[in-house]
Short mmCIF file of N, CA and C in Angstrom, two decimals:
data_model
loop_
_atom_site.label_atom_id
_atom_site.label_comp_id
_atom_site.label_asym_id
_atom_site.label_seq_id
_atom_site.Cartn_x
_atom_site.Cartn_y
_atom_site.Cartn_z
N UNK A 28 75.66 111.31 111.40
CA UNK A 28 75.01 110.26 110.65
C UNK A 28 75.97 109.06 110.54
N UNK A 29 75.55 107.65 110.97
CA UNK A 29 76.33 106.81 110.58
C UNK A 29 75.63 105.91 109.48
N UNK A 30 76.66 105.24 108.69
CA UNK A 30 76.60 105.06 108.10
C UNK A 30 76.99 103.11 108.23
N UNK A 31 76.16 102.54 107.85
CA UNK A 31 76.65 100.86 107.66
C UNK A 31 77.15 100.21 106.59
N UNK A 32 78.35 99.64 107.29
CA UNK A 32 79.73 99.15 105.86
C UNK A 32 79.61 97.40 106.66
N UNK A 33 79.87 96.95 105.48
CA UNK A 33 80.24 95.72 105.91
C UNK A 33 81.77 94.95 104.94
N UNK A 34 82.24 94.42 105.77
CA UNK A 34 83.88 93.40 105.31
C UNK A 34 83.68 92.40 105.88
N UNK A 35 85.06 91.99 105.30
CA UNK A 35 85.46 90.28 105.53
C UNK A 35 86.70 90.09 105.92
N UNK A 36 86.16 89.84 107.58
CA UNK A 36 87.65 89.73 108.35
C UNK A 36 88.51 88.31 107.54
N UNK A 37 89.58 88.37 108.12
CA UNK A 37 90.62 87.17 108.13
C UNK A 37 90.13 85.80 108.24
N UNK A 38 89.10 86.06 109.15
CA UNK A 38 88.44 84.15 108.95
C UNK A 38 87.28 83.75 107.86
N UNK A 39 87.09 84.86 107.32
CA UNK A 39 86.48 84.63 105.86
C UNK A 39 84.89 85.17 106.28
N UNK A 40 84.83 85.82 107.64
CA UNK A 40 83.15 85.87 108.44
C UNK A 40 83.31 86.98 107.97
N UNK A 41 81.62 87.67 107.69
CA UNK A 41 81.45 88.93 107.27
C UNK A 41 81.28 89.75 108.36
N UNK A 42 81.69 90.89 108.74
CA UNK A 42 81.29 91.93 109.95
C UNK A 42 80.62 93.53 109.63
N UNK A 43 80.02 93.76 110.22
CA UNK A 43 79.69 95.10 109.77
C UNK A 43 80.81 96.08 110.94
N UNK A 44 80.83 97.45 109.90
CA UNK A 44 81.08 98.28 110.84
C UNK A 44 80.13 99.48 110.46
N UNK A 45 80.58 100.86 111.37
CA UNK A 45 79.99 102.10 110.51
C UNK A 45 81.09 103.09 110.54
N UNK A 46 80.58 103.75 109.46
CA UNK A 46 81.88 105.31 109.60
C UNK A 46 80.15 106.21 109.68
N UNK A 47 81.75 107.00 109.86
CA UNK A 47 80.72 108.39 110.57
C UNK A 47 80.67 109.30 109.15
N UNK A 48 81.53 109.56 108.31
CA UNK A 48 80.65 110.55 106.91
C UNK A 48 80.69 109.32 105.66
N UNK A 49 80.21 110.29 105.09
CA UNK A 49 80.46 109.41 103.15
C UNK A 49 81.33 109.67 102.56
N UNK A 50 82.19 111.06 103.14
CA UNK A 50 83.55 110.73 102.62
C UNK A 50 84.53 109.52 102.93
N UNK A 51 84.23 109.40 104.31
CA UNK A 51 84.86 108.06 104.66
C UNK A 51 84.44 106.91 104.05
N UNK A 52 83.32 106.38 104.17
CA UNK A 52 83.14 105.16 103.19
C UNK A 52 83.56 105.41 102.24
N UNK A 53 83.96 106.38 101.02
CA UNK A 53 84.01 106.67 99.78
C UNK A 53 86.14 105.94 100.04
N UNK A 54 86.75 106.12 101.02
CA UNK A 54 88.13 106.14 101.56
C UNK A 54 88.32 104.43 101.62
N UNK A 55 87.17 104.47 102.28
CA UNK A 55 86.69 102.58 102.36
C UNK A 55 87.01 101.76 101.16
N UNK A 56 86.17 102.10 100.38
CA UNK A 56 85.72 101.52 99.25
C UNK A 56 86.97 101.70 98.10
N UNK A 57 87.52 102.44 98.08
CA UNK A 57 88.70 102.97 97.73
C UNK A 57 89.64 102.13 97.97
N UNK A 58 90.25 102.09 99.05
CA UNK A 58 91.51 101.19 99.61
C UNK A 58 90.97 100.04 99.25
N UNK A 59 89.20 99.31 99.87
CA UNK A 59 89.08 98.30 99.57
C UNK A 59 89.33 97.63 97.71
N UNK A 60 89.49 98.07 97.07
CA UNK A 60 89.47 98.05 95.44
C UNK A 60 90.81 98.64 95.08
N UNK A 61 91.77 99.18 95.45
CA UNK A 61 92.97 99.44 95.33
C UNK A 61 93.39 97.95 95.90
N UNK A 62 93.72 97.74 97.04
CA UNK A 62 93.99 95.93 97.46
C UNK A 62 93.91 94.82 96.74
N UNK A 63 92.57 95.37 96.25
CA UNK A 63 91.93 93.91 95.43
C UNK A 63 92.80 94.25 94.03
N UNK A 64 93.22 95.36 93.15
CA UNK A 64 93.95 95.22 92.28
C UNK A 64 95.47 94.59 92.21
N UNK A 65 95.52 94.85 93.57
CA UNK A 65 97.21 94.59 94.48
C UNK A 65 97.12 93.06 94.19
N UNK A 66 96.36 92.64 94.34
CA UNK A 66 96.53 91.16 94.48
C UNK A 66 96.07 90.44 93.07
N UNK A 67 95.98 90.82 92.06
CA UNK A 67 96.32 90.78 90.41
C UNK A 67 97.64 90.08 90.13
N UNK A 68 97.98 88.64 89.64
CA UNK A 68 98.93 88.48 88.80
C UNK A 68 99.76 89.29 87.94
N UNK A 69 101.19 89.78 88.26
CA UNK A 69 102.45 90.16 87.77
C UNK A 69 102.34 89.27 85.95
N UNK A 70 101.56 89.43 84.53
CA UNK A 70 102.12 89.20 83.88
C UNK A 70 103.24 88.82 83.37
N UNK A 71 104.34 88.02 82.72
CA UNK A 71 105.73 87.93 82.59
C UNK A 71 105.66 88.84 81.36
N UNK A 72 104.89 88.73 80.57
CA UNK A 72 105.15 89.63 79.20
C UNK A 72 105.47 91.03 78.87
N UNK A 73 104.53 91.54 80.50
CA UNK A 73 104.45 93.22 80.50
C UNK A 73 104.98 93.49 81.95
N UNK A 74 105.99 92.94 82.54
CA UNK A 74 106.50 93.21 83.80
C UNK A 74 106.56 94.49 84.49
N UNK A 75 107.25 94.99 83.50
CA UNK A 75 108.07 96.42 83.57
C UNK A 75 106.63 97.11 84.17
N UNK A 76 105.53 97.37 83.26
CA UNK A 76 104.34 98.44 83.26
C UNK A 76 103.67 97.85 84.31
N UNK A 77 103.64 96.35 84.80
CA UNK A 77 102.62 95.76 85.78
C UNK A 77 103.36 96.22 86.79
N UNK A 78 104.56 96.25 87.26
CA UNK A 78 105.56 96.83 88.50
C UNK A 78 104.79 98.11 88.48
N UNK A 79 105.53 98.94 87.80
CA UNK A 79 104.97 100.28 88.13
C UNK A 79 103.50 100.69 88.42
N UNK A 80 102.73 99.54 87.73
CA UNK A 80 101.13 100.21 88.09
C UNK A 80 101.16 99.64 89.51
N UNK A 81 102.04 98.92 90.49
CA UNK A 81 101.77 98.37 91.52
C UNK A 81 102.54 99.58 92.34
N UNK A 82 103.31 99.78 91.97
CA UNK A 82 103.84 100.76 92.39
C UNK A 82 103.22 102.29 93.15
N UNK A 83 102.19 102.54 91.68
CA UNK A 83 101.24 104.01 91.57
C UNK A 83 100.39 103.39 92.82
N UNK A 84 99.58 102.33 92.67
CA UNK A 84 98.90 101.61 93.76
C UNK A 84 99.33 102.17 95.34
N UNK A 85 100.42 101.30 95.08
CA UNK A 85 100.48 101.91 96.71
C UNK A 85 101.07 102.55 97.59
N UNK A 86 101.67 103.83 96.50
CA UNK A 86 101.66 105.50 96.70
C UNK A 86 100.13 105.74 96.79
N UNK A 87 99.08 105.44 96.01
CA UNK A 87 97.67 105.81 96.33
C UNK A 87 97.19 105.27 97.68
N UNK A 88 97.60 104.08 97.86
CA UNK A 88 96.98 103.33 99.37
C UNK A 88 97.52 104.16 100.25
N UNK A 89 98.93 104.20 100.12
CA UNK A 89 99.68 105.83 101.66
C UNK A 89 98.72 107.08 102.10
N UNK A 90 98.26 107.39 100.44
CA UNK A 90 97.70 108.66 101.25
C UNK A 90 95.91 108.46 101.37
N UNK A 91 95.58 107.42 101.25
CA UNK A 91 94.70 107.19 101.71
C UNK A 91 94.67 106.67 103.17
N UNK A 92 95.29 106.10 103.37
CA UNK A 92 95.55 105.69 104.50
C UNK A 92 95.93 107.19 105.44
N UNK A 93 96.56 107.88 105.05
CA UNK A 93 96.78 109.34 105.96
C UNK A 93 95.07 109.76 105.89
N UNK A 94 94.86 109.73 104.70
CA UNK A 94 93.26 110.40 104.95
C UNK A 94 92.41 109.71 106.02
N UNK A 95 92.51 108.79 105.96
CA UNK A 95 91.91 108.13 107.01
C UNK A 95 92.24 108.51 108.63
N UNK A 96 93.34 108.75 108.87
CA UNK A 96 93.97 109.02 110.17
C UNK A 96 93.44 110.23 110.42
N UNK A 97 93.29 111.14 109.26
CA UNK A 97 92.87 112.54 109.72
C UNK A 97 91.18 112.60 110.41
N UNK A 98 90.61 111.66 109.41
CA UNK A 98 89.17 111.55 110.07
C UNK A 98 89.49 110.81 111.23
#
């Protein structure tokens, strides 16, 4: 079963792709919204805790990213 995903390459154009299960889109959607937190303003007030949640971030993006390789 495939499945239709759509993104937004680098030139700002939308593209579709497909994955092949719903675990994978679920991997998709995931990384895609992990990124988008990545790119959140560093507070000056709460540095310390905003580092580290960037941190947890993307120890989570690694092994998603392995999950992905495995499919």
């Amino acid at each position: 079963m495939r499945i239709k995903m759509l993104r937004k390459n680098d030139a700002g154009e939308v593209e579709e792709f497909y994955v092949s299960s719903w675990e994978e889109k679920q991997l998709y959607d995931t990384q895609r919204k992990k990124y988008r937190q990545l790119e959140y303003e560093i507070p000056e007030n709460n540095r310390k805790q905003a580092l580290q949640q960037r941190q947890k971030l993307a120890r989570e993006l690694r092994v998603i990213h392995e999950e992905l390789k495995k499919l």
